[in-house]
Coordinates of C-alpha atoms and ligand atoms in Angstrom, one line a residue:
X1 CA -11.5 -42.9 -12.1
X2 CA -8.9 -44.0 -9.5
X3 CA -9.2 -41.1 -6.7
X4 CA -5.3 -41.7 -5.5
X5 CA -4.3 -41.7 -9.2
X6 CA -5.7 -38.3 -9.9
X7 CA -4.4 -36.8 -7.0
X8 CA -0.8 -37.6 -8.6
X9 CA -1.2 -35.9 -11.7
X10 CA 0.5 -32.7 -12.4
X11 CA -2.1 -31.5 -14.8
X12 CA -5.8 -32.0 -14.2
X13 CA -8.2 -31.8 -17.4
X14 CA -11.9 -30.4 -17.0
X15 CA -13.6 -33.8 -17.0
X16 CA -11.4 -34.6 -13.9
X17 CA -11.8 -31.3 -11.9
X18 CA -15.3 -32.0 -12.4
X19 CA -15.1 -35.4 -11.3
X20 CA -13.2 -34.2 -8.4
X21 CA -15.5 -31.3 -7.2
X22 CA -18.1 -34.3 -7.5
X23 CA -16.7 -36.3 -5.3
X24 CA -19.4 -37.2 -2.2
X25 CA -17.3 -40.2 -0.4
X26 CA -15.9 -38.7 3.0
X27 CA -12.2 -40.6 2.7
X28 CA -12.3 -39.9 -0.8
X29 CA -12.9 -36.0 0.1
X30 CA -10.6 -36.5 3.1
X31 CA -7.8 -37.5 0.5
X32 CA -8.7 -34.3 -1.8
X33 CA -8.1 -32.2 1.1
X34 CA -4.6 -33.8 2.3
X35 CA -3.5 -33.3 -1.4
X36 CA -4.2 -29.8 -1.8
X37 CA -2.3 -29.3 2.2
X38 CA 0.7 -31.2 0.6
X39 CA 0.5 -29.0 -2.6
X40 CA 0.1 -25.6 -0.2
X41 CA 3.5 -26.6 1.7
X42 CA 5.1 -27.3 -1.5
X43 CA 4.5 -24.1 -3.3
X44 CA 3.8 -21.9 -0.6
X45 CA 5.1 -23.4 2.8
X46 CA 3.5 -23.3 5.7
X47 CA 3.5 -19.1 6.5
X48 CA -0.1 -17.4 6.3
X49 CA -0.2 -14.1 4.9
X50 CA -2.7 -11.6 6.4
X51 CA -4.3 -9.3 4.5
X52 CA -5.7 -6.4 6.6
X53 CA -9.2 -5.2 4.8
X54 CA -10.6 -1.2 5.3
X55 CA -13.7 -1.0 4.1
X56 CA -13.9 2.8 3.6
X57 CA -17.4 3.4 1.4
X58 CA -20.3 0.9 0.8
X59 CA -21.9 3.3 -2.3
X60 CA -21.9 1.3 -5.2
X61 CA -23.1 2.6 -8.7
X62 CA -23.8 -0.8 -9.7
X63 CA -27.2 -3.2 -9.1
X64 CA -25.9 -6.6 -8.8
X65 CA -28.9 -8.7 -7.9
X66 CA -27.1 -11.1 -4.9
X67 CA -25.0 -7.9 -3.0
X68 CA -26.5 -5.8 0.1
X69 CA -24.5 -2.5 -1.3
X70 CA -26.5 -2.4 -4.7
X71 CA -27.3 0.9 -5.7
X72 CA -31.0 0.0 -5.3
X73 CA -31.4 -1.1 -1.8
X74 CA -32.6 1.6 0.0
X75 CA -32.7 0.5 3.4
X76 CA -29.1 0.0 4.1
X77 CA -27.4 3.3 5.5
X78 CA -24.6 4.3 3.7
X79 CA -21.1 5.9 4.8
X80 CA -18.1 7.2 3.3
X81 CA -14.5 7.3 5.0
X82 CA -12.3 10.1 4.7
X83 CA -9.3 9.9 2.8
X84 CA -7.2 10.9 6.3
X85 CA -9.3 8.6 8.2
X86 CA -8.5 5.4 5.7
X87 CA -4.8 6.2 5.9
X88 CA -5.2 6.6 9.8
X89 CA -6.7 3.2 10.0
X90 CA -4.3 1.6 7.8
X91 CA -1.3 3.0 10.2
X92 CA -3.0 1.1 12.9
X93 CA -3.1 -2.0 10.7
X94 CA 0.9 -1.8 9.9
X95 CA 1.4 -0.9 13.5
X96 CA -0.1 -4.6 14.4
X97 CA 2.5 -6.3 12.1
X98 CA 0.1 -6.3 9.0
X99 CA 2.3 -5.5 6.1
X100 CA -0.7 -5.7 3.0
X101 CA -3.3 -3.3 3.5
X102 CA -6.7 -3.9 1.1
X103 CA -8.5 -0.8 -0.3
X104 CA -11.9 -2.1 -0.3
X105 CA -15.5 -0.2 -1.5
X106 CA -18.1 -0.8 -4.0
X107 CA -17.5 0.7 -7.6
X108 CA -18.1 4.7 -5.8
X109 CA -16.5 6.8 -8.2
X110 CA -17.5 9.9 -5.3
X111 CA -13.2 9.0 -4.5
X112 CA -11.5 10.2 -7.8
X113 CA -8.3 9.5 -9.6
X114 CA -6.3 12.1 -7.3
X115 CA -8.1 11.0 -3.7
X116 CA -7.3 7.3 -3.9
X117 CA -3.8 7.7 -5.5
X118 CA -3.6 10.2 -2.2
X119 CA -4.7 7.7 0.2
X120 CA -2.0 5.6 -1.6
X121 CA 1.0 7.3 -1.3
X122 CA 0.3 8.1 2.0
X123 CA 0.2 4.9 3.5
X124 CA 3.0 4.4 1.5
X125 CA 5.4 6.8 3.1
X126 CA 5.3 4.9 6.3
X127 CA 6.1 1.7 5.5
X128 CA 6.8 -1.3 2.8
X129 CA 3.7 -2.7 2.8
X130 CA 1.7 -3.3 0.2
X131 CA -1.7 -2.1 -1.4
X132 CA -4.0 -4.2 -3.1
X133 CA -7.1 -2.1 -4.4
X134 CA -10.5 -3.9 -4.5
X135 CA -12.7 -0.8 -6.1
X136 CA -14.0 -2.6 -8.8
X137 CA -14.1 -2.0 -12.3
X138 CA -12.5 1.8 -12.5
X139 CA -11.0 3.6 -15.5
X140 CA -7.8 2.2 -17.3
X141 CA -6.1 5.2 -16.7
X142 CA -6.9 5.3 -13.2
X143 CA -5.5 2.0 -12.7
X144 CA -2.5 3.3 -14.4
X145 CA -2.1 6.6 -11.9
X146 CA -2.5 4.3 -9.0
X147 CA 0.2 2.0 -9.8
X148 CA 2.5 5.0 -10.3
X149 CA 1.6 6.0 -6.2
X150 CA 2.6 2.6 -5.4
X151 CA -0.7 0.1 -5.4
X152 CA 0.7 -3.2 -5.9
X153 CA -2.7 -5.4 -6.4
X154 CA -6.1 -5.6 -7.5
X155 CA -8.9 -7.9 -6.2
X156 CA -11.7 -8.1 -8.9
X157 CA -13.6 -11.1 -9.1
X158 CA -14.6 -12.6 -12.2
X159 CA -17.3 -14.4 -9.7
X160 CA -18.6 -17.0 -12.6
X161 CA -16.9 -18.0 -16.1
X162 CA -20.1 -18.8 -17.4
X163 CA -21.3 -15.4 -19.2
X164 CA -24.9 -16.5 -19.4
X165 CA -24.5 -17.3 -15.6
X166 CA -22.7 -13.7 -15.1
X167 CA -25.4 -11.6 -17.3
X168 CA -28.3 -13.3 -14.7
X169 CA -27.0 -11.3 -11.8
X170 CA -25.3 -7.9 -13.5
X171 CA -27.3 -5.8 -14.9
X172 CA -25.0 -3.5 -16.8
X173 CA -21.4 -5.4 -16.2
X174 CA -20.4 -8.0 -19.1
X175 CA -18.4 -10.7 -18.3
X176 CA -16.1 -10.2 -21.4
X177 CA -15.7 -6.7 -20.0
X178 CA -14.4 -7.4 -16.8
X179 CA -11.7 -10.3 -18.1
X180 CA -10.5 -7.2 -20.0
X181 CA -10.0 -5.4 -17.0
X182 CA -7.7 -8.0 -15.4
X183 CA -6.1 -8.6 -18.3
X184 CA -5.0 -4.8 -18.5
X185 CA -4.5 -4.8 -14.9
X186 CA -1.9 -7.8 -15.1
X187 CA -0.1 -6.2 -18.3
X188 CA 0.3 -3.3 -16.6
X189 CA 1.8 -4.7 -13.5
X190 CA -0.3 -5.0 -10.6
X191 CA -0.5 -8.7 -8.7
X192 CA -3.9 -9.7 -9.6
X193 CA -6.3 -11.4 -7.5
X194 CA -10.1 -12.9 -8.9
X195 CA -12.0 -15.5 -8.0
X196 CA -15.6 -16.9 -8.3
X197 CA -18.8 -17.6 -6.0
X198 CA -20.1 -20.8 -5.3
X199 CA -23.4 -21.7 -5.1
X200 CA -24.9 -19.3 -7.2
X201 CA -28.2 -20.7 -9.0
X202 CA -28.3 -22.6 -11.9
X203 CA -24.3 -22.8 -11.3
X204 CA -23.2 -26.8 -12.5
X205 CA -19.9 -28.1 -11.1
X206 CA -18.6 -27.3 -14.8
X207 CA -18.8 -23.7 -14.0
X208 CA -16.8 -24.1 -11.3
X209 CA -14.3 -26.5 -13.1
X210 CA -14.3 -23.4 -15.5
X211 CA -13.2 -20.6 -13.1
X212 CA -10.7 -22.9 -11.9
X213 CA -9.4 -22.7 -15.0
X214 CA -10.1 -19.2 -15.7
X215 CA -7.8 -18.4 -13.0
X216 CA -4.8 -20.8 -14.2
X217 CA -5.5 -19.5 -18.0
X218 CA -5.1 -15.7 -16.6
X219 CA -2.2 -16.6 -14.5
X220 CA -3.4 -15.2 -11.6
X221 CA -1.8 -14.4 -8.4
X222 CA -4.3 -14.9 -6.1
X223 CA -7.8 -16.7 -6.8
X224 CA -10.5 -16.6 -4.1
X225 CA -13.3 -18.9 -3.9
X226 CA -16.1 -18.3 -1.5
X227 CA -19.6 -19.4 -0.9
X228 CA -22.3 -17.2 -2.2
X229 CA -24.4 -15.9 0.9
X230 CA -28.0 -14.3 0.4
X231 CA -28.2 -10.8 1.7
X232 CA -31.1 -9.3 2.4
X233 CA -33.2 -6.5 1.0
X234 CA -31.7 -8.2 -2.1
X235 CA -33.5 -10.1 -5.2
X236 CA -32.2 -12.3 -4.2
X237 CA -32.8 -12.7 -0.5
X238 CA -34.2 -16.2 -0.3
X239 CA -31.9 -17.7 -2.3
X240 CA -30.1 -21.0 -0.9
X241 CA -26.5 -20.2 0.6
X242 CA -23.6 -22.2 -1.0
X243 CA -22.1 -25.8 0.4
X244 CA -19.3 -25.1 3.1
X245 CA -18.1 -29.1 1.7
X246 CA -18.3 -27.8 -1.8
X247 CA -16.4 -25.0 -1.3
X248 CA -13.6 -26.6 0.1
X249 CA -13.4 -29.1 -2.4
X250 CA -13.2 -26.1 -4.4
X251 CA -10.5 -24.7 -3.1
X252 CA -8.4 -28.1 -2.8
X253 CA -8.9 -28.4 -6.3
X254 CA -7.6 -25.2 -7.2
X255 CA -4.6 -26.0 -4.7
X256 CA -3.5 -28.4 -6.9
X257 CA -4.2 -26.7 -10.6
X258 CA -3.0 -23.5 -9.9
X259 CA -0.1 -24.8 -7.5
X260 CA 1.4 -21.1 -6.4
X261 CA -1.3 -18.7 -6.6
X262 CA -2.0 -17.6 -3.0
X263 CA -5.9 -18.7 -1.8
X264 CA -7.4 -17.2 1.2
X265 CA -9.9 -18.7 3.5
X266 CA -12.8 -16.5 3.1
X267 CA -15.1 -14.9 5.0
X268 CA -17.5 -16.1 3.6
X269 CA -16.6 -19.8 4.2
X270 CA -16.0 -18.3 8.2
X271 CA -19.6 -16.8 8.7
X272 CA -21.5 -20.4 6.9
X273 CA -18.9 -22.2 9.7
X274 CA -17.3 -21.3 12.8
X275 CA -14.4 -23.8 11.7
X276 CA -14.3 -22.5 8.3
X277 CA -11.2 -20.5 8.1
X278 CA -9.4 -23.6 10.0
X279 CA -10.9 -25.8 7.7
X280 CA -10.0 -23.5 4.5
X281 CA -6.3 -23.4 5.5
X282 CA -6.6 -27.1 5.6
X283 CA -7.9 -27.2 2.2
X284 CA -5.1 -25.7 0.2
X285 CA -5.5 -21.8 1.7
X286 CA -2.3 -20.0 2.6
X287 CA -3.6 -16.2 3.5
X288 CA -6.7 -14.8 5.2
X289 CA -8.4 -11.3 5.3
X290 CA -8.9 -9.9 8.4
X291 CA -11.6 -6.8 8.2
X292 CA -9.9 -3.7 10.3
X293 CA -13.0 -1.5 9.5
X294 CA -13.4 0.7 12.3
X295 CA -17.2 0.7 13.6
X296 CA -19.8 2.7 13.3
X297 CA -18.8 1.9 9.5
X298 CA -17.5 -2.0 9.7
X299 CA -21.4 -3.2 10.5
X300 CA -22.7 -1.3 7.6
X301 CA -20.8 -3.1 5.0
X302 CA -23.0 -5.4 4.2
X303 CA -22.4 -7.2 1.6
X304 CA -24.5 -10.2 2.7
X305 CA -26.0 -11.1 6.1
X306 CA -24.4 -11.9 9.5
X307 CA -20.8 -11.5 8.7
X308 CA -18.3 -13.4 10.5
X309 CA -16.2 -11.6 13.4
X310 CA -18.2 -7.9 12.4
X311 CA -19.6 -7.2 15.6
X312 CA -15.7 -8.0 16.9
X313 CA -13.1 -5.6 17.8
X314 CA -10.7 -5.3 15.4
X315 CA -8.0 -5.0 17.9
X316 CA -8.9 -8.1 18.8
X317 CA -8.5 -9.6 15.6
X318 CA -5.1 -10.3 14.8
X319 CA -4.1 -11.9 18.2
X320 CA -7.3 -14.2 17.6
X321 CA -6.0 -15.6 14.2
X322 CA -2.5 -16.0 15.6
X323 CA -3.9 -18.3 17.8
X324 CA -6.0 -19.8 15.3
X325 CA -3.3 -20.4 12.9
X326 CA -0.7 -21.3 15.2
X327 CA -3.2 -24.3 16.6
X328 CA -2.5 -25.9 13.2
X329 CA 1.2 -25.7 13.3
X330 CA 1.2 -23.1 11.0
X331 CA 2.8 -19.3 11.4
X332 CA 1.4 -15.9 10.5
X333 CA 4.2 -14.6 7.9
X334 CA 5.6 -11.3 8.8
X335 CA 6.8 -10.2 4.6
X336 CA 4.1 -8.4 2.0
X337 CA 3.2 -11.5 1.1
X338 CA 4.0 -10.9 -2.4
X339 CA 2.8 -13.1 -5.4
X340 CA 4.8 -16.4 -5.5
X341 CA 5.5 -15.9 -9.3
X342 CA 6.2 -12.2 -8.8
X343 CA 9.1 -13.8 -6.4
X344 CA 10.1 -16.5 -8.5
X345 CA 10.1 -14.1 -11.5
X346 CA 12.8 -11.9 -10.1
X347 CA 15.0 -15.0 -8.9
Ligands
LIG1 S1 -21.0 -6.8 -6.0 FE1 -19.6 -5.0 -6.1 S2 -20.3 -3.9 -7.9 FE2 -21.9 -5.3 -7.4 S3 -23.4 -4.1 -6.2 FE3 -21.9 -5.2 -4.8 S4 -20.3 -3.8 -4.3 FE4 -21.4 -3.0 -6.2

């Protein structure tokens, strides 16, 4: 296939994302990479949204084999924030020009229905910003309550398309199951954000061409794509950590299918690389998460080993990505940062 050829189609088949994510000549990955950047400033421009992260409870009723907050590993210690002390935090995030504020825990159902729609609504009351929820897969009718106290998003990863892929690491979840949560999330309003893992055993680039196009089948209004990372005290422990260079192919890829959807630089990508989160928004990504988790709880959330910036301040934290962003001529945006088709729906 001629590389410069495929880079100019508007609509990229299966075979070709494949070929793409295959690609292993540097110029040839180079070009990739300057596509998906001159897709990004088309459809999103060059502002990056930040999306402030509290962490506020690492229980999790589930057992996924690769995650350090699985129900069965014993040796990590576990916390719980308060619902006054998550708001407090989140005031502090607003106060630092920070105008998304992401609800994340594992699946803890300790917080009910009324506790998270109270933690919503008061964040809420002092400012327009808005609430993405990343709490897992919760009741219908608690996703429902929520949206009425003003949550605007939810982050649930489909983490692989491939169900024989997804059943080798959950064991309880289905992946049917949790496409029928976002589907019900998007009907019932929220932006939606999912995503996948790369470098999961036994994963084939055609899985990853296939939660590409999960996420441009679903429509989705954000779609991560971050390098799985061993954790420890895990099944999973020893296994090999994802490619930083596949991951970013990843994400350029999905640049140019899904066009608008916003892509953040992950973590994940940050801890494998020092560069990474430079090298993500050169890749196609146009937002990044900052954790604001205040310690003792931020080094306890481990999800998997040695995460990037969690031994930081978090004050520190947003002056640090200003700088970083700013060294690549781009500019933190100061809106919500709301879905692109959620915008261009209402025009
Ligand atoms: S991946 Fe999510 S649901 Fe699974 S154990 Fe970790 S926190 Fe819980």
């Amino acid at each position: 296939m001629d590389i410069n050829e495929l880079l100019k189609k508007e609509n990229l088949n299966r075979d070709e994302i494949v070929y793409l994510l295959g690609l292993s000549d540097e110029k040839e990955i180079n070009l990739l990479l300057e596509r998906a950047d001159e897709v990004r400033r088309i459809y999103c421009g060059d502002e990056v949204h930040l999306r402030g992260i509290i962490d506020f409870s690492n229980y999790c009723e589930q057992d996924c084999l690769y995650c350090g907050l699985r129900k069965s590993n014993k040796k990590l210690p576990r916390y719980r924030m308060t619902p006054d002390e998550v708001v407090e935090v989140a005031h502090k995030i607003i106060n630092k020009g920070i105008f998304t504020i992401v609800l994340q825990s594992g699946e803890d159902g300790y917080y009910d229905t009324d506790q998270i729609a109270y933690i919503i609504y008061s964040i809420k009351q002092k400012a327009d910003v808005a609430i993405t929820l990343s709490l897992g897969e919760r009741d219908f009718e608690e996703y429902r309550t929520w949206k009425i106290a003003g949550a605007d998003r939810y982050l649930i990863k489909h983490e692989t398309a491939n169900p024989k892929l997804y059943a080798a690491f959950h064991e309880n979840q289905k992946l049917n199951e949790r496409l029928e949560h976002i589907r019900f999330l998007k009907e019932i309003g929220y932006q939606v954000g999912s995503g996948n893992m790369i470098g999961l055993p036994n994963q084939t680039l055609e899985d990853i061409a296939d939660d590409i196009l999960l996420c441009k089948e679903y429509d989705l209004d954000m779609a991560a794509f971050g390098p799985f990372i061993p954790a420890p005290d895990t099944p999973w422990e020893n296994k090999k950590a994802g490619d930083v260079v596949l991951t970013l192919k990843t994400m350029a890829v999905a640049r140019i299918v899904l066009k608008d959807a916003h892509i953040p630089a992950t973590t994940a990508l940050a801890t494998l690389d020092e560069d990474g989160r430079i090298k993500g928004l050169k890749a196609g990504a146009n937002v990044v998460m900052p954790d604001f988790t205040p310690s003792p709880y931020r080094e306890k959330y481990q999800i998997y080993a040695d995460r990037r910036c969690v031994n930081d301040n978090p004050d520190y934290c947003r002056s640090c990505l200003q700088l970083q962003i700013e060294s690549i001529g781009r500019k933190v945006s100061s809106s919500r940062g709301d879905s692109f088709k959620l915008l261009s729906h209402k025009n």
